[in-house]
PDB file of C-alpha atoms in Angstrom:
ATOM      1  CA  MET A 199     -31.610  -6.280  33.525  1.00  0.00           C
ATOM      2  CA  LYS A 200     -29.504  -6.807  36.641  1.00  0.00           C
ATOM      3  CA  THR A 201     -31.106  -8.293  39.735  1.00  0.00           C
ATOM      4  CA  ARG A 202     -31.659  -6.419  42.981  1.00  0.00           C
ATOM      5  CA  LYS A 203     -28.678  -8.240  44.490  1.00  0.00           C
ATOM      6  CA  ASP A 204     -26.443  -6.878  41.741  1.00  0.00           C
ATOM      7  CA  MET A 205     -27.646  -3.378  42.603  1.00  0.00           C
ATOM      8  CA  PHE A 206     -25.737  -3.405  45.870  1.00  0.00           C
ATOM      9  CA  ALA A 207     -22.399  -3.617  44.034  1.00  0.00           C
ATOM     10  CA  LEU A 208     -23.168  -0.276  42.344  1.00  0.00           C
ATOM     11  CA  ALA A 209     -23.990   1.906  45.319  1.00  0.00           C
ATOM     12  CA  ARG A 210     -21.409   4.666  44.847  1.00  0.00           C
ATOM     13  CA  ARG A 211     -18.268   5.340  42.913  1.00  0.00           C
ATOM     14  CA  GLY A 212     -15.374   3.595  44.597  1.00  0.00           C
ATOM     15  CA  THR A 213     -17.221   0.768  46.316  1.00  0.00           C
ATOM     16  CA  ALA A 214     -15.857  -1.819  43.890  1.00  0.00           C
ATOM     17  CA  ARG A 215     -12.414  -1.223  45.399  1.00  0.00           C
ATOM     18  CA  VAL A 216     -13.375  -2.599  48.792  1.00  0.00           C
ATOM     19  CA  GLY A 217     -14.546  -6.089  47.900  1.00  0.00           C
ATOM     20  CA  ALA A 218     -11.243  -7.651  48.916  1.00  0.00           C
ATOM     21  CA  ALA A 219     -10.349  -8.399  52.520  1.00  0.00           C
ATOM     22  CA  THR A 220      -8.833  -5.565  54.535  1.00  0.00           C
ATOM     23  CA  SER A 221      -6.761  -5.815  57.676  1.00  0.00           C
ATOM     24  CA  VAL A 222      -5.776  -3.518  60.545  1.00  0.00           C
ATOM     25  CA  ALA A 223      -4.010  -4.630  63.725  1.00  0.00           C
ATOM     26  CA  GLY A 224      -4.552  -8.276  62.916  1.00  0.00           C
ATOM     27  CA  ARG A 225      -8.260  -7.959  62.115  1.00  0.00           C
ATOM     28  CA  THR A 226      -9.450  -9.114  58.719  1.00  0.00           C
ATOM     29  CA  SER A 227     -12.917  -8.587  57.298  1.00  0.00           C
ATOM     30  CA  SER A 228     -14.549  -8.246  53.906  1.00  0.00           C
ATOM     31  CA  LEU A 229     -17.776  -7.058  52.396  1.00  0.00           C
ATOM     32  CA  SER A 230     -20.547  -9.485  51.540  1.00  0.00           C
ATOM     33  CA  ARG A 231     -23.022  -8.517  48.813  1.00  0.00           C
ATOM     34  CA  THR A 232     -25.108 -11.702  49.037  1.00  0.00           C
ATOM     35  CA  SER A 233     -28.006  -9.573  50.241  1.00  0.00           C
ATOM     36  CA  ARG A 234     -28.579  -6.074  51.508  1.00  0.00           C
ATOM     37  CA  GLN A 235     -28.686  -7.384  55.071  1.00  0.00           C
ATOM     38  CA  ASP A 236     -25.294  -9.038  54.631  1.00  0.00           C
ATOM     39  CA  LEU A 237     -23.939  -5.854  53.055  1.00  0.00           C
ATOM     40  CA  LEU A 238     -25.153  -3.793  56.010  1.00  0.00           C
ATOM     41  CA  GLU A 239     -23.632  -6.074  58.614  1.00  0.00           C
ATOM     42  CA  SER A 240     -20.362  -6.713  56.820  1.00  0.00           C
ATOM     43  CA  SER A 241     -19.917  -2.993  56.109  1.00  0.00           C
ATOM     44  CA  GLN A 242     -19.753  -2.224  59.825  1.00  0.00           C
ATOM     45  CA  ARG A 243     -16.969  -4.738  60.380  1.00  0.00           C
ATOM     46  CA  ALA A 244     -15.020  -4.086  57.183  1.00  0.00           C
ATOM     47  CA  ALA A 245     -15.035  -0.280  57.541  1.00  0.00           C
ATOM     48  CA  LEU A 246     -13.612  -0.371  61.051  1.00  0.00           C
ATOM     49  CA  GLY A 247     -10.907  -2.744  59.844  1.00  0.00           C
ATOM     50  CA  ASP A 248      -9.822  -0.537  56.954  1.00  0.00           C
ATOM     51  CA  ALA A 249      -7.045   2.001  57.589  1.00  0.00           C
ATOM     52  CA  ARG A 250      -8.316   4.229  54.780  1.00  0.00           C
ATOM     53  CA  PHE A 251     -11.747   4.535  56.349  1.00  0.00           C
ATOM     54  CA  LEU A 252     -10.279   5.233  59.779  1.00  0.00           C
ATOM     55  CA  GLU A 253      -7.922   7.859  58.393  1.00  0.00           C
ATOM     56  CA  HIS A 254     -10.809   9.776  56.806  1.00  0.00           C
ATOM     57  CA  VAL A 255     -12.839   9.519  60.009  1.00  0.00           C
ATOM     58  CA  GLU A 256      -9.968  10.763  62.160  1.00  0.00           C
ATOM     59  CA  ARG A 257      -9.473  13.701  59.791  1.00  0.00           C
ATOM     60  CA  GLY A 258     -13.185  14.421  60.031  1.00  0.00           C
ATOM     61  CA  ASP A 259     -13.132  14.264  63.821  1.00  0.00           C
ATOM     62  CA  ARG A 260     -10.209  16.707  63.999  1.00  0.00           C
ATOM     63  CA  ALA A 261     -11.924  19.155  61.674  1.00  0.00           C
ATOM     64  CA  ARG A 262     -15.202  18.800  63.589  1.00  0.00           C
ATOM     65  CA  ASP A 263     -13.472  19.595  66.879  1.00  0.00           C
ATOM     66  CA  LEU A 264     -12.067  22.735  65.230  1.00  0.00           C
ATOM     67  CA  ARG A 265     -15.577  23.610  63.998  1.00  0.00           C
ATOM     68  CA  ASN A 266     -14.368  23.343  60.407  1.00  0.00           C
ATOM     69  CA  TRP A 267     -17.674  21.903  59.243  1.00  0.00           C
ATOM     70  CA  PHE A 268     -16.877  21.934  55.524  1.00  0.00           C
ATOM     71  CA  GLU A 269     -13.633  19.983  55.880  1.00  0.00           C
ATOM     72  CA  ALA A 270     -15.222  17.591  58.361  1.00  0.00           C
ATOM     73  CA  GLU A 271     -18.111  16.880  56.024  1.00  0.00           C
ATOM     74  CA  ALA A 272     -15.705  16.223  53.156  1.00  0.00           C
ATOM     75  CA  ALA A 273     -13.698  13.784  55.289  1.00  0.00           C
ATOM     76  CA  TYR A 274     -16.741  11.838  56.492  1.00  0.00           C
ATOM     77  CA  ALA A 275     -18.067  11.760  52.912  1.00  0.00           C
ATOM     78  CA  ALA A 276     -14.742  10.300  51.744  1.00  0.00           C
ATOM     79  CA  ALA A 277     -15.024   7.561  54.381  1.00  0.00           C
ATOM     80  CA  LEU A 278     -18.579   6.757  53.292  1.00  0.00           C
ATOM     81  CA  ASP A 279     -17.544   6.786  49.672  1.00  0.00           C
ATOM     82  CA  LEU A 280     -15.521   3.682  50.555  1.00  0.00           C
ATOM     83  CA  TYR A 281     -18.285   2.065  52.637  1.00  0.00           C
ATOM     84  CA  PRO A 282     -21.647   3.684  51.815  1.00  0.00           C
ATOM     85  CA  TYR A 283     -23.570   1.119  53.887  1.00  0.00           C
ATOM     86  CA  GLU A 284     -21.600   1.790  57.105  1.00  0.00           C
ATOM     87  CA  ARG A 285     -24.368   3.245  59.258  1.00  0.00           C
ATOM     88  CA  SER A 286     -22.747   5.204  62.045  1.00  0.00           C
ATOM     89  CA  TYR A 287     -21.052   8.026  60.154  1.00  0.00           C
ATOM     90  CA  TRP A 288     -24.094   9.052  58.156  1.00  0.00           C
ATOM     91  CA  THR A 289     -25.311  10.769  61.314  1.00  0.00           C
ATOM     92  CA  GLN A 290     -22.014  12.641  61.650  1.00  0.00           C
ATOM     93  CA  LEU A 291     -22.220  13.623  57.979  1.00  0.00           C
ATOM     94  CA  GLY A 292     -25.699  14.996  58.615  1.00  0.00           C
ATOM     95  CA  HIS A 293     -24.462  17.029  61.594  1.00  0.00           C
ATOM     96  CA  MET A 294     -21.742  18.663  59.490  1.00  0.00           C
ATOM     97  CA  ALA A 295     -24.215  19.576  56.749  1.00  0.00           C
ATOM     98  CA  LYS A 296     -26.674  20.891  59.333  1.00  0.00           C
ATOM     99  CA  GLU A 297     -24.014  23.170  60.824  1.00  0.00           C
ATOM    100  CA  GLN A 298     -23.520  24.684  57.374  1.00  0.00           C
ATOM    101  CA  GLU A 299     -27.308  25.070  56.982  1.00  0.00           C
ATOM    102  CA  THR A 300     -27.342  22.831  53.915  1.00  0.00           C
ATOM    103  CA  PHE A 301     -30.530  21.272  55.178  1.00  0.00           C
ATOM    104  CA  VAL A 302     -31.447  19.085  52.191  1.00  0.00           C
ATOM    105  CA  ARG A 303     -28.044  17.425  52.291  1.00  0.00           C
ATOM    106  CA  ALA A 304     -28.376  16.975  56.053  1.00  0.00           C
ATOM    107  CA  GLU A 305     -31.834  15.466  55.628  1.00  0.00           C
ATOM    108  CA  ASN A 306     -30.527  12.957  53.081  1.00  0.00           C
ATOM    109  CA  ALA A 307     -27.739  11.912  55.448  1.00  0.00           C
ATOM    110  CA  TYR A 308     -30.063  11.562  58.434  1.00  0.00           C
ATOM    111  CA  ARG A 309     -32.663   9.605  56.459  1.00  0.00           C
ATOM    112  CA  THR A 310     -29.881   7.309  55.291  1.00  0.00           C
ATOM    113  CA  ALA A 311     -28.688   6.797  58.862  1.00  0.00           C
ATOM    114  CA  CYS A 312     -32.245   5.813  59.807  1.00  0.00           C
ATOM    115  CA  ALA A 313     -32.545   3.454  56.852  1.00  0.00           C
ATOM    116  CA  LEU A 314     -29.275   1.702  57.682  1.00  0.00           C
ATOM    117  CA  GLY A 315     -30.114   1.101  61.320  1.00  0.00           C
ATOM    118  CA  ALA A 316     -28.849   4.042  63.376  1.00  0.00           C
ATOM    119  CA  ALA A 317     -30.522   4.434  66.773  1.00  0.00           C
ATOM    120  CA  PRO A 318     -33.655   6.624  66.492  1.00  0.00           C
ATOM    121  CA  GLN A 319     -32.729   8.702  69.535  1.00  0.00           C
ATOM    122  CA  ASP A 320     -29.441   9.655  67.872  1.00  0.00           C
ATOM    123  CA  VAL A 321     -31.004  10.797  64.618  1.00  0.00           C
ATOM    124  CA  ASP A 322     -34.694  11.699  64.869  1.00  0.00           C
ATOM    125  CA  PRO A 323     -34.396  15.054  66.712  1.00  0.00           C
ATOM    126  CA  HIS A 324     -31.846  16.297  64.188  1.00  0.00           C
ATOM    127  CA  LEU A 325     -33.887  15.086  61.221  1.00  0.00           C
ATOM    128  CA  ARG A 326     -36.986  16.801  62.597  1.00  0.00           C
ATOM    129  CA  PHE A 327     -34.972  20.017  62.989  1.00  0.00           C
ATOM    130  CA  VAL A 328     -33.715  20.101  59.390  1.00  0.00           C
ATOM    131  CA  MET A 329     -37.172  19.189  58.095  1.00  0.00           C
ATOM    132  CA  ALA A 330     -38.706  22.028  60.089  1.00  0.00           C
ATOM    133  CA  ARG A 331     -36.156  24.459  58.676  1.00  0.00           C
ATOM    134  CA  GLN A 332     -37.345  23.432  55.200  1.00  0.00           C
ATOM    135  CA  GLY A 333     -41.033  23.744  56.115  1.00  0.00           C
ATOM    136  CA  LEU A 334     -41.581  19.976  55.802  1.00  0.00           C
ATOM    137  CA  GLU A 335     -44.268  18.332  57.934  1.00  0.00           C
ATOM    138  CA  GLU A 336     -43.435  14.947  59.394  1.00  0.00           C
ATOM    139  CA  HIS A 337     -46.909  13.510  58.783  1.00  0.00           C
ATOM    140  CA  ARG A 338     -46.359  14.070  55.057  1.00  0.00           C
ATOM    141  CA  TYR A 339     -42.753  12.838  55.016  1.00  0.00           C
ATOM    142  CA  PRO A 340     -42.482  10.296  57.855  1.00  0.00           C
ATOM    143  CA  ILE A 341     -39.214   9.298  59.489  1.00  0.00           C
ATOM    144  CA  LEU A 342     -38.683   5.641  58.600  1.00  0.00           C
ATOM    145  CA  HIS A 343     -36.264   3.291  60.321  1.00  0.00           C
ATOM    146  CA  TYR A 344     -34.642   0.030  59.333  1.00  0.00           C
ATOM    147  CA  LYS A 345     -36.660  -3.107  60.049  1.00  0.00           C
ATOM    148  CA  ALA A 346     -35.383  -6.621  59.574  1.00  0.00           C
ATOM    149  CA  GLY A 347     -37.216  -8.716  57.023  1.00  0.00           C
ATOM    150  CA  PRO A 348     -37.328  -9.288  53.269  1.00  0.00           C
ATOM    151  CA  GLN A 349     -35.042  -6.763  51.609  1.00  0.00           C
ATOM    152  CA  ARG A 350     -37.734  -5.568  49.221  1.00  0.00           C
ATOM    153  CA  GLY A 351     -39.344  -3.972  52.278  1.00  0.00           C
ATOM    154  CA  HIS A 352     -36.176  -2.312  53.584  1.00  0.00           C
ATOM    155  CA  VAL A 353     -36.229   1.467  53.887  1.00  0.00           C
ATOM    156  CA  PRO A 354     -33.992   2.989  51.176  1.00  0.00           C
ATOM    157  CA  GLY A 355     -31.085   5.308  51.877  1.00  0.00           C
ATOM    158  CA  ARG A 356     -28.934   7.516  49.699  1.00  0.00           C
ATOM    159  CA  PRO A 357     -26.699   4.636  48.471  1.00  0.00           C
ATOM    160  CA  ASP A 358     -29.798   2.744  47.318  1.00  0.00           C
ATOM    161  CA  VAL A 359     -31.079   5.721  45.329  1.00  0.00           C
ATOM    162  CA  LEU A 360     -27.697   6.157  43.641  1.00  0.00           C
ATOM    163  CA  ALA A 361     -27.446   2.437  42.924  1.00  0.00           C
ATOM    164  CA  CYS A 362     -30.894   2.428  41.308  1.00  0.00           C
ATOM    165  CA  ALA A 363     -30.053   5.529  39.296  1.00  0.00           C
ATOM    166  CA  ARG A 364     -26.999   3.812  37.874  1.00  0.00           C
ATOM    167  CA  LEU A 365     -28.804   0.519  37.295  1.00  0.00           C
ATOM    168  CA  LEU A 366     -32.013   1.913  35.811  1.00  0.00           C
ATOM    169  CA  TRP A 367     -30.950   5.177  34.205  1.00  0.00           C
ATOM    170  CA  GLY A 368     -27.223   4.758  33.633  1.00  0.00           C
ATOM    171  CA  ALA A 369     -26.736   7.865  35.774  1.00  0.00           C
ATOM    172  CA  LEU A 370     -23.473   8.364  37.654  1.00  0.00           C
ATOM    173  CA  GLY A 371     -24.883  10.816  40.171  1.00  0.00           C
ATOM    174  CA  MET A 372     -27.878  12.870  41.295  1.00  0.00           C
ATOM    175  CA  ASP A 373     -28.286  16.214  42.993  1.00  0.00           C
ATOM    176  CA  ASP A 374     -29.365  16.511  46.617  1.00  0.00           C
ATOM    177  CA  ASP A 375     -32.913  17.711  45.880  1.00  0.00           C
ATOM    178  CA  ASP A 376     -33.506  14.819  43.495  1.00  0.00           C
ATOM    179  CA  ILE A 377     -32.273  12.281  46.049  1.00  0.00           C
ATOM    180  CA  ALA A 378     -34.418  13.859  48.766  1.00  0.00           C
ATOM    181  CA  ARG A 379     -37.543  13.500  46.640  1.00  0.00           C
ATOM    182  CA  PHE A 380     -37.112   9.729  46.458  1.00  0.00           C
ATOM    183  CA  LEU A 381     -36.095   9.298  50.095  1.00  0.00           C
ATOM    184  CA  ARG A 382     -39.127  11.251  51.258  1.00  0.00           C
ATOM    185  CA  GLY A 383     -41.558   9.465  48.986  1.00  0.00           C
ATOM    186  CA  CYS A 384     -40.437   5.835  49.038  1.00  0.00           C
ATOM    187  CA  ALA A 385     -40.965   3.687  52.127  1.00  0.00           C
ATOM    188  CA  SER A 386     -39.325   0.553  50.729  1.00  0.00           C
ATOM    189  CA  LEU A 387     -36.842  -0.620  48.112  1.00  0.00           C
ATOM    190  CA  ASP A 388     -39.741  -1.908  46.010  1.00  0.00           C
ATOM    191  CA  GLU A 389     -41.372   1.532  46.108  1.00  0.00           C
ATOM    192  CA  LEU A 390     -38.056   3.127  45.180  1.00  0.00           C
ATOM    193  CA  MET A 391     -37.549   0.828  42.192  1.00  0.00           C
ATOM    194  CA  ALA A 392     -41.118   1.445  40.998  1.00  0.00           C
ATOM    195  CA  ALA A 393     -40.780   5.217  41.355  1.00  0.00           C
ATOM    196  CA  MET A 394     -37.511   5.311  39.464  1.00  0.00           C
ATOM    197  CA  ILE A 395     -38.926   3.138  36.682  1.00  0.00           C
ATOM    198  CA  ARG A 396     -41.868   5.545  36.367  1.00  0.00           C
ATOM    199  CA  ASP A 397     -39.457   8.453  36.108  1.00  0.00           C
ATOM    200  CA  PRO A 398     -38.991   9.675  32.491  1.00  0.00           C
ATOM    201  CA  ARG A 399     -35.263   9.064  32.795  1.00  0.00           C
ATOM    202  CA  PHE A 400     -35.883   5.311  32.772  1.00  0.00           C
ATOM    203  CA  GLU A 401     -37.547   5.398  29.380  1.00  0.00           C
ATOM    204  CA  ARG A 402     -34.914   7.730  27.933  1.00  0.00           C
ATOM    205  CA  ALA A 403     -32.118   5.447  29.105  1.00  0.00           C
ATOM    206  CA  ASN A 404     -33.789   2.235  27.936  1.00  0.00           C
ATOM    207  CA  ARG A 405     -35.759   3.312  24.850  1.00  0.00           C
ATOM    208  CA  PRO A 406     -34.258   0.771  22.368  1.00  0.00           C
ATOM    209  CA  TRP A 407     -34.887  -2.116  24.756  1.00  0.00           C
ATOM    210  CA  LEU A 408     -38.394  -0.925  25.646  1.00  0.00           C
ATOM    211  CA  GLU A 409     -39.287  -0.589  21.968  1.00  0.00           C
ATOM    212  CA  LEU A 410     -38.292  -4.203  21.393  1.00  0.00           C
ATOM    213  CA  VAL A 411     -40.465  -5.260  24.345  1.00  0.00           C
ATOM    214  CA  ARG A 412     -43.433  -3.292  23.021  1.00  0.00           C
ATOM    215  CA  GLU A 413     -42.994  -4.825  19.594  1.00  0.00           C
ATOM    216  CA  GLU A 414     -42.849  -8.281  21.230  1.00  0.00           C
ATOM    217  CA  GLU A 415     -39.420  -8.927  19.796  1.00  0.00           C
ATOM    218  CA  LEU A 416     -38.047  -9.896  23.203  1.00  0.00           C
TER     219      LEU A 416
END
């Protein structure tokens, strides 16, 4: 089985394309997947030095200013498809989903922004709003923010859930409600991994290997 470090190379479709250095206006930066912390920090620099990312963001900003929420959301999502651990535009993605009243999708984006280190004052009121519109009580589903420390204790975001799904289940995607269930219920990466291993999809995806383990042939 791949290690937790390997997981961060599998976050979303398209992230493998951005491992090489990128350059805009003389700036050069690249992603580091040595650890989740390195991935978070290098994503901020690399994204803002990548013309593709900036083009998607500019398209999103134009659509947002025209109140074309659907097109803006699609543009911000395209930017984050390149750099899923870039923290700042998850909040914008959540705003665009909220404007369309797709509250589960907005919640996932806001929880991801919190997990990746967005400022609480920029996210928490909006997350509370979309939770309230779904009838969710904060004491049952707390708002959790990034804290420095061992990565096993980091709060998971949407890219982490998708990376685990691919690593543990061989799944190439998940629906919004499924992602929300794990983001609401898992306070750390260790809790996320444990929950996804307990999920029946893990056994279905790994049945031959698990049978060998049970028969003590591995």
